[in-house]
Amino acid sequence: MTTAVRAACVIGWPVEHSRSPLIHNYWLKRYDIDGEYRRETVRKEDFAAFIATLAARGYVGANVTVPHKEAAFALSQPDERARAVGAVNTLWLEDNVLRSTNSDVEGFLDNLDACAPHWDRDAGKALVVGAGGAARAVIHGLMSRGVERIVVANRTTSRAEALQASFGERVQVAGWARVEAELADAALIVNTTTLGMHGQPALALDLARLPSHAIVADIVYVPVVTPLLAAAKAHGLVTADGLGMLLHQAVRGFALWFGKTPEVTGELRALIDADLASAK
Ligand code: ATR
């Protein structure tokens, strides 16, 4: 009797741009696991039917990307992280129950731990720029690690206020015009907006205003070194890039589906870095 190969996929619309197949297939090969990871192009209106038949399609789980992250949340049993973010990017079947998490939270934290060990030892104030779904994952992560004060600045102030309403008083709102003034006592700044992404304007801030021990993180990974990170490096500041976060967020899904906690190696980073560079 042959056993079916364990398989997972990334579900999205569009899904061609996703680097998840490259990451997971690298790990499958590296650990010599007889598994598969595929792309599944699924329209919004077909998503519920698709995940209802996940097991029948031979899948033990999946990643979910645009535009399905909120629908996946509603159609699965989310863990605490997914509930805090309100969106899901990782699904897995456990005793016929479709469970879910948002691995951006640990992707962000694990990458920060790797780039700036002990960053949370004396993390007084963090400045989060942006107030979308990625900001929710970052804020939840920072709060879970004991950051006392998180100032959120967003172009649309009402979205930052909505985050304060859901996360509580450790989150404060700064007007968009005050971003630069907020740098003076920030131990960490995180860009969660699309600013700095290929084709978008840069998040241009005078980083000389930051304390010299400050850490600068960006969730954008195209390009890997955003103008913000380039400026931070030029000022001698420690940085954490979006590629690192992308790789670290993939760890949990792989472990859940294929039973092995994979390592984020320099070789994997170079592989994805080269792919991102060649796609430009
Ligand atoms: P995600 O869920 O990936 O975080 P999103 O919800 O679309 O995506 O959020 C994108 C973020 O980038 C928002 O904070 C957005 O600001 P608004 O809430 O004001 O739209 C921010 N953003 C995008 N383009 C921007 C720009 N040109 N200037 C400033 N902020 C921008």
XYZ file of C-alpha atoms and ligand atoms in Angstrom:
311
model
C 0.000 0.000 0.000
C 1.341 3.417 -0.869
C 0.973 6.303 1.519
C 0.024 9.669 0.062
C 2.800 12.235 0.115
C 2.194 14.956 2.708
C 1.365 18.124 0.881
C 0.701 21.752 1.697
C 0.096 24.780 -0.475
C -0.214 28.533 -0.576
C -3.690 29.743 -1.485
C -4.077 33.186 -3.012
C -5.305 35.344 -5.872
C -2.912 36.136 -7.364
C -0.344 33.718 -5.962
C 2.462 33.719 -8.551
C 4.497 36.255 -6.579
C 4.534 34.109 -3.417
C 7.993 32.984 -2.303
C 6.529 30.350 0.028
C 6.972 27.473 -2.472
C 10.662 28.335 -2.833
C 11.127 28.421 0.955
C 9.217 25.224 1.784
C 10.606 23.223 -1.127
C 14.109 24.239 -0.056
C 13.429 22.816 3.403
C 11.763 19.655 2.039
C 14.899 18.957 0.027
C 17.293 19.925 2.797
C 15.657 17.620 5.342
C 15.010 14.902 2.757
C 11.285 14.880 3.483
C 8.949 13.196 1.030
C 6.497 16.073 0.797
C 5.196 18.671 -1.589
C 4.361 22.351 -1.406
C 2.333 23.912 -4.234
C 0.649 27.109 -5.339
C -3.144 27.155 -5.528
C -4.802 30.008 -7.370
C -8.230 30.367 -5.807
C -10.723 33.177 -6.367
C -12.396 34.880 -3.439
C -15.773 33.290 -4.159
C -14.239 29.797 -4.311
C -12.149 30.009 -1.140
C -14.664 28.557 1.354
C -15.344 25.540 -0.852
C -11.623 25.038 -1.415
C -10.667 24.896 2.241
C -13.709 22.764 3.098
C -12.139 20.147 0.814
C -8.530 20.666 1.860
C -8.081 17.118 3.165
C -9.840 15.587 0.157
C -7.387 17.460 -2.039
C -4.546 15.762 -0.185
C -3.442 18.718 1.899
C -2.467 18.652 5.574
C -2.492 22.437 5.703
C -1.858 25.645 3.833
C -0.606 29.174 3.821
C -3.139 31.815 2.993
C -2.364 35.092 1.320
C -4.207 38.010 -0.274
C -7.227 38.254 -0.413
C -8.149 35.309 1.840
C -6.596 36.089 5.226
C -9.774 37.357 6.884
C -11.993 34.672 5.324
C -9.560 32.008 6.543
C -9.868 33.459 10.034
C -13.665 33.183 9.942
C -13.613 29.642 8.545
C -11.125 28.084 10.991
C -10.328 27.728 14.696
C -7.864 30.585 15.265
C -5.287 30.589 18.064
C -4.610 33.572 20.323
C -2.213 35.234 17.865
C -4.633 34.953 14.987
C -7.416 36.373 17.156
C -5.256 39.342 18.137
C -4.500 40.094 14.505
C -7.929 39.191 13.109
C -6.364 37.452 10.140
C -4.762 34.106 9.411
C -1.850 33.069 7.218
C -1.286 29.454 8.316
C -3.845 26.623 8.414
C -3.458 23.027 9.524
C -5.739 20.071 10.057
C -5.695 18.544 13.508
C -8.108 15.682 14.246
C -10.259 16.867 11.337
C -10.448 20.365 12.786
C -9.110 23.208 10.680
C -6.905 25.234 12.998
C -5.093 28.481 12.251
C -2.520 30.975 13.391
C -0.930 34.182 12.222
C 2.761 33.381 11.946
C 3.679 36.994 11.146
C 3.775 37.551 14.913
C 6.539 35.000 15.520
C 8.143 35.844 12.171
C 8.589 39.396 13.345
C 9.749 38.447 16.861
C 12.075 35.601 15.863
C 13.734 37.770 13.240
C 14.199 40.572 15.750
C 15.697 38.091 18.234
C 18.092 36.877 15.524
C 19.126 40.372 14.404
C 19.179 42.137 17.765
C 19.507 39.626 20.627
C 18.094 40.926 23.934
C 16.313 43.783 22.162
C 13.501 43.410 24.709
C 15.719 43.711 27.777
C 15.197 47.438 27.999
C 12.551 48.144 25.379
C 10.920 51.301 26.691
C 9.203 52.747 23.675
C 8.580 51.338 20.237
C 7.368 53.417 17.315
C 5.182 51.533 14.845
C 4.594 53.285 11.532
C 1.382 52.109 9.857
C -1.897 50.704 11.124
C -2.908 47.856 8.778
C -2.904 44.102 9.350
C 0.879 43.922 9.564
C 0.867 46.589 12.277
C -1.570 44.466 14.297
C 0.798 41.480 14.155
C 3.767 43.656 15.154
C 1.917 45.365 18.028
C 0.649 42.062 19.401
C 4.182 40.674 19.240
C 5.701 43.685 20.972
C 3.091 43.594 23.733
C 3.632 39.874 24.278
C 7.323 40.612 24.892
C 6.658 43.294 27.455
C 7.235 46.508 25.516
C 5.816 49.183 27.793
C 4.821 51.828 25.317
C 3.968 51.489 21.651
C 3.367 54.670 19.709
C 1.504 54.181 16.448
C 1.703 56.774 13.685
C -0.360 56.334 10.558
C -1.242 58.567 7.622
C -4.903 57.951 8.451
C -5.068 58.667 12.181
C -8.431 56.960 12.690
C -6.871 53.578 11.867
C -4.206 54.116 14.550
C -6.974 55.050 16.987
C -8.779 51.823 16.127
C -5.624 49.899 17.097
C -5.448 51.743 20.395
C -9.088 50.862 21.039
C -8.422 47.163 20.489
C -4.988 46.826 22.141
C -5.484 49.181 25.093
C -3.561 51.929 26.800
C -0.048 50.615 26.156
C -0.731 51.746 22.595
C -0.654 55.488 21.975
C -1.449 57.423 18.839
C 0.811 60.038 17.276
C -0.337 62.260 14.431
C 1.385 61.602 11.069
C 3.131 64.978 11.265
C 4.726 63.906 14.561
C 6.511 60.776 13.344
C 9.902 62.405 13.307
C 9.449 63.999 16.738
C 8.662 60.537 18.138
C 12.098 59.222 17.157
C 13.998 60.932 19.969
C 13.283 58.336 22.684
C 12.389 55.288 20.572
C 14.289 52.061 21.265
C 12.768 50.448 18.213
C 11.057 51.683 15.067
C 9.098 49.361 12.787
C 7.820 50.263 9.337
C 4.644 48.279 8.631
C 3.505 50.444 5.710
C 4.169 49.844 2.035
C 6.447 52.904 1.960
C 9.881 51.899 0.688
C 8.499 49.053 -1.384
C 9.588 48.924 -5.030
C 7.643 51.608 -6.895
C 6.514 53.373 -3.697
C 7.960 56.493 -2.108
C 10.450 55.935 0.723
C 9.629 56.354 4.396
C 12.005 59.283 4.698
C 12.863 60.050 8.306
C 15.806 61.838 9.865
C 17.248 58.850 11.718
C 19.917 61.047 13.321
C 17.165 61.817 15.800
C 17.085 58.221 17.062
C 19.105 57.179 20.112
C 22.320 55.422 19.038
C 21.136 52.082 20.510
C 17.867 52.121 18.529
C 16.881 49.237 16.251
C 15.222 49.824 12.882
C 12.941 47.115 11.449
C 11.069 47.009 8.165
C 8.482 44.500 6.993
C 8.982 45.415 3.325
C 11.211 42.862 1.548
C 11.179 44.131 -2.049
C 13.806 45.565 -1.995
C 15.443 43.761 0.920
C 17.398 46.868 1.869
C 14.743 49.581 1.820
C 15.761 53.250 1.840
C 14.840 53.280 5.554
C 17.160 50.358 6.328
C 19.929 51.825 4.169
C 19.687 55.069 6.136
C 19.720 53.137 9.427
C 22.848 51.229 8.391
C 24.497 54.494 7.357
C 23.863 55.754 10.888
C 25.370 52.587 12.355
C 22.044 51.349 13.735
C 21.078 47.682 14.075
C 18.484 46.624 11.491
C 15.996 43.776 10.990
C 14.691 43.348 7.441
C 11.468 42.060 5.944
C 13.165 39.095 4.271
C 14.222 37.782 7.680
C 10.642 38.143 8.897
C 9.324 36.340 5.804
C 11.670 33.396 6.369
C 10.998 33.164 10.094
C 7.215 33.282 9.612
C 7.450 30.198 7.397
C 8.994 28.035 10.149
C 5.774 27.296 12.030
C 3.792 26.063 9.021
C 6.584 23.729 7.941
C 6.865 22.301 11.456
C 3.106 21.746 11.664
C 2.738 20.103 8.250
C 5.949 18.150 7.929
C 6.912 17.471 11.559
C 10.329 19.129 11.533
C 11.224 22.580 12.829
C 13.376 23.976 10.012
C 16.269 26.347 10.318
C 16.515 29.778 8.702
C 19.985 29.469 7.210
C 22.208 31.897 5.344
C 21.880 29.605 2.337
C 18.061 29.923 2.339
C 18.325 33.671 2.754
C 20.691 33.919 -0.194
C 18.356 31.779 -2.317
C 15.317 33.984 -1.701
C 17.373 37.164 -1.896
C 18.604 36.140 -5.366
C 15.067 35.301 -6.470
C 13.763 38.669 -5.290
C 16.611 40.456 -7.049
C 16.043 38.596 -10.329
C 12.301 39.342 -10.318
C 12.761 43.094 -10.379
P -1.330 45.466 5.604
O -2.528 44.723 6.048
O -0.365 44.660 4.767
O -0.632 46.179 6.709
P -2.901 47.736 4.669
O -3.982 47.418 5.612
O -3.267 48.105 3.265
O -1.872 46.544 4.520
O -1.974 48.876 5.297
C -1.031 49.567 4.549
C -0.373 50.610 5.441
O 0.516 51.395 4.634
C -1.359 51.566 6.056
O -0.882 51.964 7.334
C -1.320 52.732 5.059
O -1.738 53.971 5.605
P -3.302 54.365 5.567
O -3.963 53.600 6.651
O -3.304 55.839 5.792
O -3.787 53.981 4.189
C 0.150 52.771 4.756
N 0.471 53.487 3.526
C 0.334 53.025 2.248
N 0.749 53.960 1.369
C 1.142 55.042 2.103
C 1.673 56.338 1.776
N 1.883 56.712 0.511
N 1.983 57.167 2.798
C 1.785 56.811 4.083
N 1.287 55.603 4.455
C 0.965 54.730 3.477
